[in-house]
């Protein structure tokens, strides 16, 4: 039986579905795209490609679409034949302001404030794996770290400068592989308040919170035999965290306490998103899709997809359009999720 140790309190919430969300018959397969995709609005999305064109020769591309992911134009390209760099991660606040990182042992970060028309280099820093985010584009937050045998070290950086380091938590990868996904997820709701989900070497998963721009962190939840996969705050107080075995945690007091929400599934959950209207989605393996329109208090399963499908990414736009992206690269869109009904 899973043990959950919350620093403050735990409430198990059984999800009684009261909403009336109609999605099952309105999904459309719109394109097949690689995994490195970020959707910022109904029309605009970005993706990156790392194309090996020869020994130690990599072509790194950032591409943009403004026609519902139908076609893409290159907005940034870089070639190198001295070693093998690659674009590692991409993060956009909106359709205009975004960042991407690339490199091997040294991470370079470029920023755009004009929707990809131009990019500027905003710094380098040694890294093995990282997560990055920004609240308003002025401060870039990112985690990185690495593990070698029994030695581990994790870092939190602001604009490339280390402001916090720890050997207790794993924020990078569990090995030194540059292709491994970082175990940490990062979310800031202001330039001072932020959250990191991470693990330790004993198999515990943590939610950490800072209220001083990342100079100090406190544990607000600890879960045994778990690994969180995504975190999202909708407004300053309401946030959600998902993980394996169908785990969903929700807070309505800015992360001071976390309540477990039961979805009735034991599938691995991989991605969540929610807009300011309270409409949200959780996706995972086995064709798992859950929908909400009350800020995550109640959830409804969408059974349209086959159990052979695994999802890696979900996006809800401000106009309530929903995108879900599979591990095989298929991108589905639904413009008619809401049926103009309210939660009782």
Short mmCIF file of C-alpha atoms in Angstrom, two decimals:
data_model
loop_
_atom_site.label_atom_id
_atom_site.label_comp_id
_atom_site.label_asym_id
_atom_site.label_seq_id
_atom_site.Cartn_x
_atom_site.Cartn_y
_atom_site.Cartn_z
CA UNK A 1 0.00 0.00 0.00
CA UNK A 2 1.33 3.40 -0.96
CA UNK A 3 2.45 5.58 1.90
CA UNK A 4 1.88 9.30 1.63
CA UNK A 5 3.39 11.67 4.14
CA UNK A 6 2.16 15.22 3.79
CA UNK A 7 3.89 17.86 5.77
CA UNK A 8 0.60 19.50 6.71
CA UNK A 9 -2.43 17.35 5.89
CA UNK A 10 -3.92 14.84 3.48
CA UNK A 11 -7.49 14.49 2.35
CA UNK A 12 -8.54 11.72 -0.03
CA UNK A 13 -11.15 13.10 -2.39
CA UNK A 14 -13.30 10.65 -4.30
CA UNK A 15 -14.11 12.20 -7.66
CA UNK A 16 -17.87 12.23 -8.12
CA UNK A 17 -18.37 13.47 -11.64
CA UNK A 18 -20.95 16.24 -11.90
CA UNK A 19 -19.73 17.97 -15.02
CA UNK A 20 -21.11 17.42 -18.49
CA UNK A 21 -18.18 17.39 -20.87
CA UNK A 22 -18.68 15.95 -24.33
CA UNK A 23 -15.44 15.03 -26.04
CA UNK A 24 -15.75 11.44 -27.21
CA UNK A 25 -17.01 12.11 -30.73
CA UNK A 26 -15.17 15.33 -31.53
CA UNK A 27 -11.49 14.37 -31.71
CA UNK A 28 -9.63 15.05 -34.95
CA UNK A 29 -6.19 13.80 -35.93
CA UNK A 30 -4.61 16.93 -37.35
CA UNK A 31 -0.95 15.98 -37.90
CA UNK A 32 1.94 13.75 -36.96
CA UNK A 33 4.75 15.62 -35.23
CA UNK A 34 7.90 14.76 -33.26
CA UNK A 35 7.82 14.75 -29.48
CA UNK A 36 9.55 18.12 -29.11
CA UNK A 37 6.38 20.20 -29.41
CA UNK A 38 5.12 23.25 -27.48
CA UNK A 39 1.67 24.68 -28.27
CA UNK A 40 1.04 28.26 -27.14
CA UNK A 41 -2.40 29.06 -28.67
CA UNK A 42 -4.97 27.64 -31.07
CA UNK A 43 -2.90 28.76 -34.03
CA UNK A 44 0.70 28.99 -32.80
CA UNK A 45 3.09 26.21 -31.87
CA UNK A 46 6.83 25.57 -31.82
CA UNK A 47 8.93 22.44 -32.22
CA UNK A 48 12.63 21.67 -32.36
CA UNK A 49 14.68 19.15 -34.32
CA UNK A 50 18.18 17.75 -33.89
CA UNK A 51 19.27 16.24 -37.20
CA UNK A 52 22.54 14.32 -37.35
CA UNK A 53 24.02 15.04 -40.78
CA UNK A 54 27.44 13.47 -40.30
CA UNK A 55 30.05 12.42 -37.72
CA UNK A 56 29.98 15.05 -34.94
CA UNK A 57 27.78 17.20 -37.16
CA UNK A 58 24.33 18.18 -35.89
CA UNK A 59 21.76 20.53 -37.42
CA UNK A 60 19.69 22.17 -34.65
CA UNK A 61 16.41 23.77 -35.74
CA UNK A 62 13.57 25.64 -34.03
CA UNK A 63 10.43 25.82 -36.14
CA UNK A 64 7.17 27.74 -35.77
CA UNK A 65 3.63 27.17 -37.04
CA UNK A 66 0.88 29.77 -37.12
CA UNK A 67 -1.67 27.58 -38.90
CA UNK A 68 -2.83 25.03 -36.32
CA UNK A 69 0.28 22.80 -36.55
CA UNK A 70 -0.26 22.18 -40.25
CA UNK A 71 3.10 23.47 -41.49
CA UNK A 72 6.27 24.88 -39.92
CA UNK A 73 8.91 27.44 -40.87
CA UNK A 74 12.42 27.53 -39.43
CA UNK A 75 12.99 30.49 -37.09
CA UNK A 76 16.38 29.41 -35.72
CA UNK A 77 19.10 27.14 -37.11
CA UNK A 78 22.56 26.26 -35.94
CA UNK A 79 25.18 23.89 -37.36
CA UNK A 80 28.25 22.53 -35.64
CA UNK A 81 30.84 20.02 -36.84
CA UNK A 82 33.21 20.05 -33.88
CA UNK A 83 31.09 18.13 -31.37
CA UNK A 84 27.51 16.94 -31.03
CA UNK A 85 25.25 19.54 -29.44
CA UNK A 86 21.48 19.26 -29.35
CA UNK A 87 18.51 21.36 -28.33
CA UNK A 88 17.53 20.05 -24.91
CA UNK A 89 14.36 21.86 -23.89
CA UNK A 90 11.98 24.61 -24.97
CA UNK A 91 9.70 26.73 -22.79
CA UNK A 92 7.25 29.46 -23.88
CA UNK A 93 5.29 31.81 -21.63
CA UNK A 94 3.01 32.75 -24.53
CA UNK A 95 3.24 32.91 -28.30
CA UNK A 96 5.81 35.73 -28.18
CA UNK A 97 8.15 35.08 -25.23
CA UNK A 98 10.10 31.85 -24.99
CA UNK A 99 13.42 30.14 -24.31
CA UNK A 100 15.28 27.11 -25.55
CA UNK A 101 18.44 25.44 -24.31
CA UNK A 102 21.05 23.49 -26.23
CA UNK A 103 24.47 21.99 -25.75
CA UNK A 104 26.17 19.01 -24.18
CA UNK A 105 28.20 19.59 -21.02
CA UNK A 106 27.53 23.32 -21.26
CA UNK A 107 24.01 24.61 -21.61
CA UNK A 108 23.39 27.63 -23.79
CA UNK A 109 20.06 29.45 -23.47
CA UNK A 110 18.49 31.65 -26.12
CA UNK A 111 15.45 33.87 -25.67
CA UNK A 112 12.89 35.41 -28.00
CA UNK A 113 10.44 38.19 -27.19
CA UNK A 114 8.99 38.54 -30.70
CA UNK A 115 7.59 35.14 -31.49
CA UNK A 116 10.80 33.72 -32.91
CA UNK A 117 11.64 36.60 -35.27
CA UNK A 118 14.92 36.97 -33.34
CA UNK A 119 16.77 35.13 -30.56
CA UNK A 120 19.41 36.43 -28.17
CA UNK A 121 21.90 34.45 -26.14
CA UNK A 122 21.16 34.93 -22.44
CA UNK A 123 23.91 32.78 -20.98
CA UNK A 124 25.82 29.54 -20.58
CA UNK A 125 26.10 27.25 -17.59
CA UNK A 126 27.49 23.75 -16.96
CA UNK A 127 24.70 21.17 -16.95
CA UNK A 128 23.74 17.58 -17.49
CA UNK A 129 19.95 17.87 -17.52
CA UNK A 130 17.60 20.68 -16.72
CA UNK A 131 14.08 21.98 -16.45
CA UNK A 132 13.41 25.66 -17.02
CA UNK A 133 10.54 28.10 -16.65
CA UNK A 134 9.87 31.81 -16.32
CA UNK A 135 6.99 33.76 -14.84
CA UNK A 136 7.26 36.96 -16.88
CA UNK A 137 10.34 36.50 -19.08
CA UNK A 138 12.65 38.61 -16.95
CA UNK A 139 13.97 35.86 -14.68
CA UNK A 140 14.76 32.43 -16.11
CA UNK A 141 14.63 29.69 -13.51
CA UNK A 142 16.09 26.26 -14.11
CA UNK A 143 17.10 23.15 -12.28
CA UNK A 144 19.86 20.76 -13.20
CA UNK A 145 21.96 18.10 -11.59
CA UNK A 146 23.54 14.71 -11.99
CA UNK A 147 24.19 11.42 -10.24
CA UNK A 148 27.41 9.40 -10.42
CA UNK A 149 27.43 6.15 -8.43
CA UNK A 150 26.43 7.27 -4.93
CA UNK A 151 27.30 10.94 -5.48
CA UNK A 152 24.54 13.31 -6.46
CA UNK A 153 24.21 17.07 -6.66
CA UNK A 154 21.35 19.29 -7.78
CA UNK A 155 21.28 23.00 -8.53
CA UNK A 156 18.72 25.76 -8.86
CA UNK A 157 19.74 28.69 -11.04
CA UNK A 158 18.44 32.14 -11.88
CA UNK A 159 19.58 33.47 -15.24
CA UNK A 160 22.39 30.89 -15.19
CA UNK A 161 23.66 31.69 -11.69
CA UNK A 162 23.50 29.04 -8.96
CA UNK A 163 21.51 30.27 -5.93
CA UNK A 164 20.79 26.90 -4.29
CA UNK A 165 22.47 23.48 -4.30
CA UNK A 166 21.58 20.24 -2.56
CA UNK A 167 22.78 16.68 -2.29
CA UNK A 168 19.52 15.45 -0.76
CA UNK A 169 17.28 15.63 -3.85
CA UNK A 170 17.71 14.51 -7.47
CA UNK A 171 16.70 17.30 -9.84
CA UNK A 172 18.55 16.22 -12.96
CA UNK A 173 18.76 12.64 -14.21
CA UNK A 174 19.35 9.44 -12.27
CA UNK A 175 22.39 8.77 -14.50
CA UNK A 176 24.75 10.98 -16.51
CA UNK A 177 23.03 10.15 -19.80
CA UNK A 178 22.29 13.29 -21.84
CA UNK A 179 19.25 11.57 -23.38
CA UNK A 180 17.55 10.70 -20.09
CA UNK A 181 14.59 12.80 -19.02
CA UNK A 182 15.14 14.96 -15.92
CA UNK A 183 13.18 13.77 -12.90
CA UNK A 184 12.29 17.27 -11.69
CA UNK A 185 9.36 19.43 -12.82
CA UNK A 186 9.39 23.17 -12.21
CA UNK A 187 6.63 25.78 -11.87
CA UNK A 188 6.72 29.44 -10.73
CA UNK A 189 3.56 31.45 -10.06
CA UNK A 190 5.44 34.71 -9.43
CA UNK A 191 9.05 35.82 -9.42
CA UNK A 192 9.30 34.75 -5.78
CA UNK A 193 6.98 31.74 -5.31
CA UNK A 194 7.76 28.47 -7.06
CA UNK A 195 7.58 24.69 -6.83
CA UNK A 196 9.81 21.75 -7.74
CA UNK A 197 8.78 18.11 -7.85
CA UNK A 198 11.69 15.69 -7.48
CA UNK A 199 12.86 12.40 -5.99
CA UNK A 200 15.62 11.06 -3.76
CA UNK A 201 17.77 7.95 -4.07
CA UNK A 202 15.43 5.97 -1.78
CA UNK A 203 12.40 6.23 -4.03
CA UNK A 204 10.55 9.05 -2.28
CA UNK A 205 8.93 11.81 -4.32
CA UNK A 206 8.77 15.39 -3.04
CA UNK A 207 6.99 18.65 -3.67
CA UNK A 208 9.23 21.53 -2.65
CA UNK A 209 8.18 25.17 -2.33
CA UNK A 210 10.11 28.44 -2.27
CA UNK A 211 8.85 31.88 -1.32
CA UNK A 212 12.17 33.71 -1.80
CA UNK A 213 12.97 33.19 -5.51
CA UNK A 214 14.59 29.80 -4.94
CA UNK A 215 17.22 30.67 -2.35
CA UNK A 216 15.51 28.32 0.13
CA UNK A 217 13.14 25.37 -0.32
CA UNK A 218 10.81 23.52 2.07
CA UNK A 219 9.11 20.13 1.70
CA UNK A 220 5.32 20.34 1.50
CA UNK A 221 4.59 16.72 0.48
CA UNK A 222 6.48 13.42 0.51
CA UNK A 223 5.17 10.28 -1.23
CA UNK A 224 6.83 6.86 -1.09
CA UNK A 225 7.42 4.81 -4.27
CA UNK A 226 6.25 7.60 -6.54
CA UNK A 227 7.60 9.79 -9.31
CA UNK A 228 5.77 12.96 -10.26
CA UNK A 229 5.52 13.75 -13.96
CA UNK A 230 3.93 17.20 -14.16
CA UNK A 231 2.87 20.20 -12.07
CA UNK A 232 0.55 23.05 -12.99
CA UNK A 233 -0.81 26.07 -11.13
CA UNK A 234 -3.90 27.71 -12.60
CA UNK A 235 -4.24 30.68 -10.30
CA UNK A 236 -2.06 31.66 -7.36
CA UNK A 237 -3.80 29.24 -4.99
CA UNK A 238 -4.92 26.25 -7.08
CA UNK A 239 -2.38 23.71 -8.32
CA UNK A 240 -2.18 20.08 -9.43
CA UNK A 241 0.55 17.44 -9.49
CA UNK A 242 0.32 14.06 -11.26
CA UNK A 243 2.40 10.90 -11.24
CA UNK A 244 2.38 7.15 -11.73
CA UNK A 245 -0.37 4.75 -10.56
CA UNK A 246 -2.99 7.38 -11.35
CA UNK A 247 -1.86 9.75 -8.60
CA UNK A 248 -3.30 13.27 -8.63
CA UNK A 249 -2.63 15.81 -5.88
CA UNK A 250 -4.48 19.13 -5.65
CA UNK A 251 -3.95 22.24 -3.54
CA UNK A 252 -6.20 25.25 -3.07
CA UNK A 253 -3.94 27.11 -0.65
CA UNK A 254 -0.83 27.68 -2.75
CA UNK A 255 0.81 24.40 -1.87
CA UNK A 256 0.54 24.57 1.91
CA UNK A 257 -1.60 21.41 1.91
CA UNK A 258 -2.19 18.79 -0.80
CA UNK A 259 -5.25 16.55 -1.23
CA UNK A 260 -5.19 13.28 -3.15
CA UNK A 261 -7.81 13.01 -5.90
CA UNK A 262 -8.91 9.51 -6.94
CA UNK A 263 -9.49 9.13 -10.68
CA UNK A 264 -10.15 5.41 -10.48
CA UNK A 265 -7.16 4.45 -12.63
CA UNK A 266 -3.72 3.02 -11.93
CA UNK A 267 -2.22 4.17 -15.24
CA UNK A 268 0.90 6.31 -15.48
CA UNK A 269 -0.17 9.95 -15.86
CA UNK A 270 2.19 12.00 -18.01
CA UNK A 271 0.88 15.52 -18.64
CA UNK A 272 -1.70 17.99 -17.38
CA UNK A 273 -2.85 21.45 -18.33
CA UNK A 274 -5.60 23.87 -17.33
CA UNK A 275 -6.63 27.34 -18.42
CA UNK A 276 -7.91 30.31 -16.44
CA UNK A 277 -11.51 29.24 -17.11
CA UNK A 278 -10.99 26.11 -14.98
CA UNK A 279 -11.11 23.76 -17.96
CA UNK A 280 -8.35 21.15 -17.78
CA UNK A 281 -7.07 17.80 -18.92
CA UNK A 282 -4.89 14.98 -17.62
CA UNK A 283 -3.45 12.40 -20.02
CA UNK A 284 -1.37 9.27 -19.60
CA UNK A 285 -0.65 5.78 -20.81
CA UNK A 286 -3.28 3.34 -22.03
CA UNK A 287 -5.34 6.01 -23.83
CA UNK A 288 -5.98 7.79 -20.53
CA UNK A 289 -7.76 11.16 -20.83
CA UNK A 290 -9.58 12.90 -17.96
CA UNK A 291 -11.38 16.24 -18.25
CA UNK A 292 -12.53 18.88 -15.75
CA UNK A 293 -14.31 22.23 -15.95
CA UNK A 294 -14.27 23.13 -12.25
CA UNK A 295 -10.56 23.72 -11.63
CA UNK A 296 -9.88 20.05 -10.99
CA UNK A 297 -12.38 19.37 -8.21
CA UNK A 298 -14.14 16.71 -10.31
CA UNK A 299 -12.95 14.75 -13.35
CA UNK A 300 -14.62 12.82 -16.15
CA UNK A 301 -12.96 10.05 -18.16
CA UNK A 302 -12.94 10.35 -21.95
CA UNK A 303 -12.99 6.85 -23.47
CA UNK A 304 -12.45 7.78 -27.12
CA UNK A 305 -8.88 6.55 -27.41
CA UNK A 306 -7.59 2.99 -27.64
CA UNK A 307 -5.73 1.50 -24.68
CA UNK A 308 -2.77 0.96 -27.02
CA UNK A 309 -2.19 4.75 -27.21
CA UNK A 310 0.20 6.47 -24.80
CA UNK A 311 0.05 10.24 -24.39
CA UNK A 312 3.06 12.43 -23.60
CA UNK A 313 1.70 16.00 -23.77
CA UNK A 314 -1.56 17.94 -23.38
CA UNK A 315 -2.44 21.59 -23.91
CA UNK A 316 -5.60 23.61 -23.21
CA UNK A 317 -5.80 27.04 -24.83
CA UNK A 318 -7.63 30.04 -23.42
CA UNK A 319 -10.41 29.46 -25.97
CA UNK A 320 -10.93 25.95 -24.50
CA UNK A 321 -9.40 24.12 -27.45
CA UNK A 322 -7.71 20.90 -26.36
CA UNK A 323 -4.65 19.26 -27.93
CA UNK A 324 -3.26 15.84 -26.95
CA UNK A 325 -0.03 14.41 -28.36
CA UNK A 326 0.93 10.73 -28.35
CA UNK A 327 4.36 9.17 -27.85
CA UNK A 328 4.14 8.06 -31.50
CA UNK A 329 3.76 11.68 -32.61
CA UNK A 330 0.04 11.82 -33.47
CA UNK A 331 -1.55 15.14 -32.52
CA UNK A 332 -5.29 15.25 -31.85
CA UNK A 333 -7.42 18.37 -31.46
CA UNK A 334 -10.90 18.97 -30.02
CA UNK A 335 -12.69 22.31 -30.34
CA UNK A 336 -15.98 21.15 -28.80
CA UNK A 337 -15.16 19.78 -25.36
CA UNK A 338 -17.48 22.06 -23.39
CA UNK A 339 -21.23 21.73 -23.85
CA UNK A 340 -22.11 25.07 -22.27
CA UNK A 341 -22.97 23.37 -19.01
CA UNK A 342 -21.84 24.10 -15.49
CA UNK A 343 -20.74 21.87 -12.68
CA UNK A 344 -23.56 21.32 -10.20
#
